[in-house]
Structure formats: C-alpha cells, structure tokens
CSV table of C-alpha atoms in Angstrom, one decimal:
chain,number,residue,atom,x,y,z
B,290,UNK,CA,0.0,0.0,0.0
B,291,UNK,CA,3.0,2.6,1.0
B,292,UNK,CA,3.9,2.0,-2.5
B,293,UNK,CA,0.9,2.7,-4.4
B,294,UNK,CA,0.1,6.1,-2.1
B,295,UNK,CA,4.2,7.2,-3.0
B,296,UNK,CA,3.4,6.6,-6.8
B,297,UNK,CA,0.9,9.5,-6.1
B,298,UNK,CA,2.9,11.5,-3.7
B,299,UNK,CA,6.1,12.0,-5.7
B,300,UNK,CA,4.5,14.6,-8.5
B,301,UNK,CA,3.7,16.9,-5.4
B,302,UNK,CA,6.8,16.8,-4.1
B,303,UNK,CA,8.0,17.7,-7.4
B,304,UNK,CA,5.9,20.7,-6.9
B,305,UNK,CA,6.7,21.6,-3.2
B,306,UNK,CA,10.4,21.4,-4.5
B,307,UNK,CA,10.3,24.1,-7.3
B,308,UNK,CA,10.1,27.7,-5.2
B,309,UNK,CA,12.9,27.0,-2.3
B,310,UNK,CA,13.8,30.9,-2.7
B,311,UNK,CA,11.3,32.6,-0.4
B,312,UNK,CA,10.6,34.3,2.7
B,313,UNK,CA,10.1,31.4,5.3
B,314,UNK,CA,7.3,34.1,7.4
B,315,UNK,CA,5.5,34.1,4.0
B,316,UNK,CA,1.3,34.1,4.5
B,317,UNK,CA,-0.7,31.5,3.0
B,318,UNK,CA,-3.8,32.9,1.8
B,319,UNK,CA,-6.6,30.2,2.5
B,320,UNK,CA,-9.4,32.1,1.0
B,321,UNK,CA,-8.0,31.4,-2.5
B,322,UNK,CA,-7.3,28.4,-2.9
B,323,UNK,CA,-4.6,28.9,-6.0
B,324,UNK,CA,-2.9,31.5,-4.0
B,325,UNK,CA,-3.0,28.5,-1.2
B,326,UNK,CA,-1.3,25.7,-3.4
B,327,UNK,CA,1.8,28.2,-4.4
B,328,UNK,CA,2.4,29.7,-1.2
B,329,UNK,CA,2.2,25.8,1.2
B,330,UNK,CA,4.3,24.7,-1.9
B,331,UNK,CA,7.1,27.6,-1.1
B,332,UNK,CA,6.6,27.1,2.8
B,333,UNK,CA,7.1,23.6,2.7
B,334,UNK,CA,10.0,23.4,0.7
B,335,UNK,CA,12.3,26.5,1.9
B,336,UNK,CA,11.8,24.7,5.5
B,337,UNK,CA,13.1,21.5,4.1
B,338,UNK,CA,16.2,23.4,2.9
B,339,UNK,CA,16.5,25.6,6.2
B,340,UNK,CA,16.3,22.4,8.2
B,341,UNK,CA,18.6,20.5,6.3
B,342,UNK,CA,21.0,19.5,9.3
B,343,UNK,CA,18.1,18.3,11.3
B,344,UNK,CA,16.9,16.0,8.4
B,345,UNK,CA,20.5,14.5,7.7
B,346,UNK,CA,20.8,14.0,11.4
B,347,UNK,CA,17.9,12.5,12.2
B,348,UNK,CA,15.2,11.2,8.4
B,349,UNK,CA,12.4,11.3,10.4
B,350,UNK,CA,12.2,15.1,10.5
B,351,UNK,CA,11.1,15.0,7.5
B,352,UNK,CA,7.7,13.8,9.3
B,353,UNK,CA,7.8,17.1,11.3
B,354,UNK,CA,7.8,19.3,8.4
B,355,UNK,CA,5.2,17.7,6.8
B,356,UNK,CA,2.8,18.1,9.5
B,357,UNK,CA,3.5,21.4,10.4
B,358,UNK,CA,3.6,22.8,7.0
B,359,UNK,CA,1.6,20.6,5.0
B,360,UNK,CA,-0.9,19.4,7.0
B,361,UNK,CA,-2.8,22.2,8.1
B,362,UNK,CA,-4.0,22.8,4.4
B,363,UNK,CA,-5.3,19.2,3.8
B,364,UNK,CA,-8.5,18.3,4.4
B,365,UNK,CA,-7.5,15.2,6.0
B,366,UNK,CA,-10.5,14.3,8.1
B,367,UNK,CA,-13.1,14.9,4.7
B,368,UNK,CA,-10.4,12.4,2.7
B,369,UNK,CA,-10.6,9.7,5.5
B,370,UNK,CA,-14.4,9.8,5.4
B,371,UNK,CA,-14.5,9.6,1.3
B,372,UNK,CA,-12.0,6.9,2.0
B,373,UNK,CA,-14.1,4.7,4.2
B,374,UNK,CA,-16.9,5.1,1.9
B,375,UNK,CA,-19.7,2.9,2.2
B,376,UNK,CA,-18.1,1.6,5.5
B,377,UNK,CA,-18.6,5.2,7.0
B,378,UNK,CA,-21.9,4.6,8.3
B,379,UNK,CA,-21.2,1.1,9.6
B,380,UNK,CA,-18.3,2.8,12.0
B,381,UNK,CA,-18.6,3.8,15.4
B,382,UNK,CA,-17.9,7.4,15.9
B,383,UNK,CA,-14.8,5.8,18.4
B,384,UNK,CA,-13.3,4.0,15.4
B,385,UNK,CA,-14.2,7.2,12.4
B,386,UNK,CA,-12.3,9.1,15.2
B,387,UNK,CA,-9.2,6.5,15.1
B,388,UNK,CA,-9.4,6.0,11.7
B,389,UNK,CA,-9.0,9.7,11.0
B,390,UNK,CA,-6.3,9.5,13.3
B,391,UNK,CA,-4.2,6.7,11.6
B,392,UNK,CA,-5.2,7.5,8.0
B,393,UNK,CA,-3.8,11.5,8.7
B,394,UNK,CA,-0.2,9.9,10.1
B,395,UNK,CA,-0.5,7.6,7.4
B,396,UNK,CA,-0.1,10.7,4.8
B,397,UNK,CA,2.3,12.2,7.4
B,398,UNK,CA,4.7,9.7,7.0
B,399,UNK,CA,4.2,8.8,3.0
B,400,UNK,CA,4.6,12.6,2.2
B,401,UNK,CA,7.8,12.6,4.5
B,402,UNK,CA,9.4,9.6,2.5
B,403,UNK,CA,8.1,11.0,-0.5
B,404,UNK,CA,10.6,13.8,0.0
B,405,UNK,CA,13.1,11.7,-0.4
B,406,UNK,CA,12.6,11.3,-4.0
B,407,UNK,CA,12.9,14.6,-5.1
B,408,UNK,CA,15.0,16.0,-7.9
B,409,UNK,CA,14.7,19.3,-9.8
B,410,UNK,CA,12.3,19.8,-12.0
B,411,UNK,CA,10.3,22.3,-13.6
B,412,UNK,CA,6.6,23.2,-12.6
B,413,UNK,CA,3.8,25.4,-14.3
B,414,UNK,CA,0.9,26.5,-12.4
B,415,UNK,CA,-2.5,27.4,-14.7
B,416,UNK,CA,-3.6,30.4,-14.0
B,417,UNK,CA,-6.8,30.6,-11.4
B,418,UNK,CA,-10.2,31.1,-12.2
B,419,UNK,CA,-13.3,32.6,-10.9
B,420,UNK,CA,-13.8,30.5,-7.7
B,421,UNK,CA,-16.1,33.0,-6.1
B,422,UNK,CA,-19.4,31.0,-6.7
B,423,UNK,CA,-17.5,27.6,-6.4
B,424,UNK,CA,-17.3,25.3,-3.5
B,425,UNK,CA,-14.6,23.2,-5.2
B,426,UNK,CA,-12.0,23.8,-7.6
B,427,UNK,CA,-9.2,22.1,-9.3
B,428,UNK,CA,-5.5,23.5,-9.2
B,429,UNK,CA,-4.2,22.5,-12.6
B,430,UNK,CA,-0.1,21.9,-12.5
B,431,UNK,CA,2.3,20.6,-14.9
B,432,UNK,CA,5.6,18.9,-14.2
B,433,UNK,CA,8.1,19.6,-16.5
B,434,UNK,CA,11.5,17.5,-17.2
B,435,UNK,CA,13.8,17.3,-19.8
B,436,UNK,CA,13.5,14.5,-22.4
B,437,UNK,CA,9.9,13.3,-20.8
B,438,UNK,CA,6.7,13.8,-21.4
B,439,UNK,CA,5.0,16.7,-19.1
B,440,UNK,CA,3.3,15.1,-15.9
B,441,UNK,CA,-0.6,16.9,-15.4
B,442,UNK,CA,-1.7,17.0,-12.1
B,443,UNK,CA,-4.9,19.0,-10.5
B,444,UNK,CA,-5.0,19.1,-6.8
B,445,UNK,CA,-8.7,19.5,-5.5
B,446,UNK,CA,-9.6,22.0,-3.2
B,447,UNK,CA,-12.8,22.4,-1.5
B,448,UNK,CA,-14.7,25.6,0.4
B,449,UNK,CA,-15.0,25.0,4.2
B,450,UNK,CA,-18.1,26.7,6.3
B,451,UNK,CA,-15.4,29.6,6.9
B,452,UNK,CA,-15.2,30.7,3.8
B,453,UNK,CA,-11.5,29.5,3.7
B,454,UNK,CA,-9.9,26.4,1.5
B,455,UNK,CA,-8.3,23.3,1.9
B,456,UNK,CA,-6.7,20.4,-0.3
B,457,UNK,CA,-8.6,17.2,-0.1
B,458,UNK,CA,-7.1,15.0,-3.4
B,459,UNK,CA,-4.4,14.8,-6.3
B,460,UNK,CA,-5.3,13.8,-9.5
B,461,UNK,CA,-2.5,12.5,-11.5
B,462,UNK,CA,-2.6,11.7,-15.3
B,463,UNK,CA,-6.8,11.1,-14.9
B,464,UNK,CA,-6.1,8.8,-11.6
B,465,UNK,CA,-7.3,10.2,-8.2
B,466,UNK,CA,-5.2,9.4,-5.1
B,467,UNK,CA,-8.6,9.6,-3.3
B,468,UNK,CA,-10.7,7.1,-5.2
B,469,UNK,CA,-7.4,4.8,-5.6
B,470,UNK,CA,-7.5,4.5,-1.9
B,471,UNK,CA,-10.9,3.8,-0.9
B,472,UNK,CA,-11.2,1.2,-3.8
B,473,UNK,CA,-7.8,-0.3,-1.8
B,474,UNK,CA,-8.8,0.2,1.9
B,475,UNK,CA,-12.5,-0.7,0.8
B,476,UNK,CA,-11.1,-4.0,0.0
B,477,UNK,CA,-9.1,-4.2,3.2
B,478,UNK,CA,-11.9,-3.5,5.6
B,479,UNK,CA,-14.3,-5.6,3.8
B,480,UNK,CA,-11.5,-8.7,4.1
B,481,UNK,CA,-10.4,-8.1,7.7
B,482,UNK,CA,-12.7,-5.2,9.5
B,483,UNK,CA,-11.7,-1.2,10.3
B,484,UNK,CA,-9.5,-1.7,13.1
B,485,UNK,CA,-7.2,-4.1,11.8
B,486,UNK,CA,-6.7,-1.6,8.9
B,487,UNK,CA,-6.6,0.7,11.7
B,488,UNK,CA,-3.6,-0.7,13.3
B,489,UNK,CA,-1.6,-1.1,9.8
B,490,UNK,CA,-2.3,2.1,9.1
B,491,UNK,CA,-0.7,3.1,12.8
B,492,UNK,CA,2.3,1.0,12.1
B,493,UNK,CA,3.0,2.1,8.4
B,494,UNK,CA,3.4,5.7,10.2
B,495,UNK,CA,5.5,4.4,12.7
B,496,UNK,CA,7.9,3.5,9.7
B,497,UNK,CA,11.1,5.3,10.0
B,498,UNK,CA,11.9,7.8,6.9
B,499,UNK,CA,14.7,6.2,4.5
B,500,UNK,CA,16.9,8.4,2.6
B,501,UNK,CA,18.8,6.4,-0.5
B,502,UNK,CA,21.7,7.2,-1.6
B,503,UNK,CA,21.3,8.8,-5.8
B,504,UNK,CA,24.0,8.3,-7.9
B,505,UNK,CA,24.8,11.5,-10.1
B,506,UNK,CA,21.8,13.1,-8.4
B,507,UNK,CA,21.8,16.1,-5.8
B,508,UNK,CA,18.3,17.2,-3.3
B,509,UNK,CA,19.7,20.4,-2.9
C-alpha cells in the first residue's frame, strides 16, 4: 500500500520542490485556494532546505515538516471519510475518530518519505479562475522535465463553512489518489474489519523515513 500512495505522492513533491527561494514568514492565503497551493508549496520546501542538518541528522524530521507545514491545508479528516466510503456509516464514531487518526499519520509519514525522492524539476501552475461562486476547484499543474513527457496534475480543493480552502485529493494523469485509496482500503476492511486496517495504518506511520543514496543526483 505505502507504494501505491508514493506513486501519487512523488508529483507533489515535485511541486513543493520548485520555489525553495522565499521568505520562510510568507502568509498563505486560505481564502483562495490557488494562491493557497503556491504559497504551502514555497513554505514547505524553503523549511526542508533551512532544516537540512536536522533532516540528515535525524530522516524522520522530515515527518515534522510535513505536518507542520503541509498538514494544516489538507483536508484530512473529509479524505478519511471519502475513504471509508460505504463503510462510514457502519463505523462507530470511536473507530471514524481513530481512523482519521491513523489514515492523517499515514499521509504524514508517506509525504515525509516522498521527499526523499525529489529531484529538480520544472513546474507550471495554470492560471486561477473565478472560484467565487464555487465550492470546489481544481488547481491545474504541470511537471516539467527534460526529455519526458509533461506530468498533469490537478489538486482538488474544497470551500470549508469559513469561507477558507483546503486540499482534499491529487489527481495525477486522470487517476485520483482519493478514489485509488478507498477502492484499496475498501477491499481491506471488507476482508479483515476497520480496526485491523486501523492498526496497519498506525504502524505504516511508525515507519522510519529512508533516505537512499542517488548516484549522479543532488536534493539540494
């Protein structure tokens, strides 16, 4: 499963590795949720280059950036729901609450080793549209490297009773990460019940961070 989720995870990290150069006290603006993407992209990287020492000394601090950088724009607790599906209703609000739990760590920790893959490449950000009557909108993105084809994503954000915007999926090449993953855990729960996808969920996030060597390849 860690595999699957990294397949996804990798073209955002592409795009959280394209704008290191900027003010770390930058403000995201989370009434617009274009404005939102660029700036958590710019935050999230420039803190994995400030924090560099910390990551080499210890991988796992990777996990640290992620959730206090990344995190607080993604809709976590709307993407576990979709994600449980038709099995939402047959929950009790004791294991929806632990589920949340373990499927937000489980991103936590994916994102963090998905970091590990980066190398530079080039990103284009559409332009944004009129979102003022819309209640969710698609961030169209293209990743750009030389000699390949460009990668499209879209990240999906949605409107939030506040009036202010958060990421909930990423659609890569047609393929959402979010309907991947309930077909997956749907399957898992149906085979062997919440809470024992509960607990592999827990221990995937336990998983300590791996950083591989790249031959002829830098991160910074």
């Amino acid at each position: 499963m860690f595999n699957i989720l990294s397949r996804f995870l990798l073209p955002l990290v592409m795009v959280l590795g394209t704008t290191s150069a900027i003010a770390a006290d930058v403000v995201v603006d989370t009434k617009d949720p274009y404005a939102m993407v660029k700036a958590v992209a710019n935050k999230t990287f420039d803190r994995f280059h400030k924090d560099k020492a910390l990551i080499d000394a210890d991988s796992d601090h990777l996990k640290v950036i992620v959730r206090e950088e990344l995190m607080p724009y993604i809709d976590y607790k709307y993407a576990s729901y979709k994600v449980l599906g038709q099995y939402l209703k047959d929950s009790t609000e004791d294991q929806r609450n632990r589920f949340v739990d373990a499927f937000e760590g489980y991103l936590v920790s994916t994102y963090a080793q998905a970091f590990t893959e980066y190398t530079n490449q080039k990103v284009e950000f559409s332009p944004g549209i009129d979102f003022s009557q819309e209640k969710i909108v698609d961030v169209n993105v293209q990743i750009i490297e030389a000699g390949r084809p460009p990668i499209k994503l879209l990240f999906k954000a949605r409107r939030l009773k506040d009036d202010t915007w958060k990421a909930f999926d990423l659609v890569a090449e047609g393929v959402s990460l979010l309907s991947s993953k309930q077909s997956e855990i749907s399957n898992l729960i149906r085979q062997q019940g919440i809470d024992p996808v509960i607990k592999m969920l827990d221990e995937r996030t336990k998983e300590k961070v791996v950083i591989k060597a790249k031959s002829g390849k830098s991160q910074s």
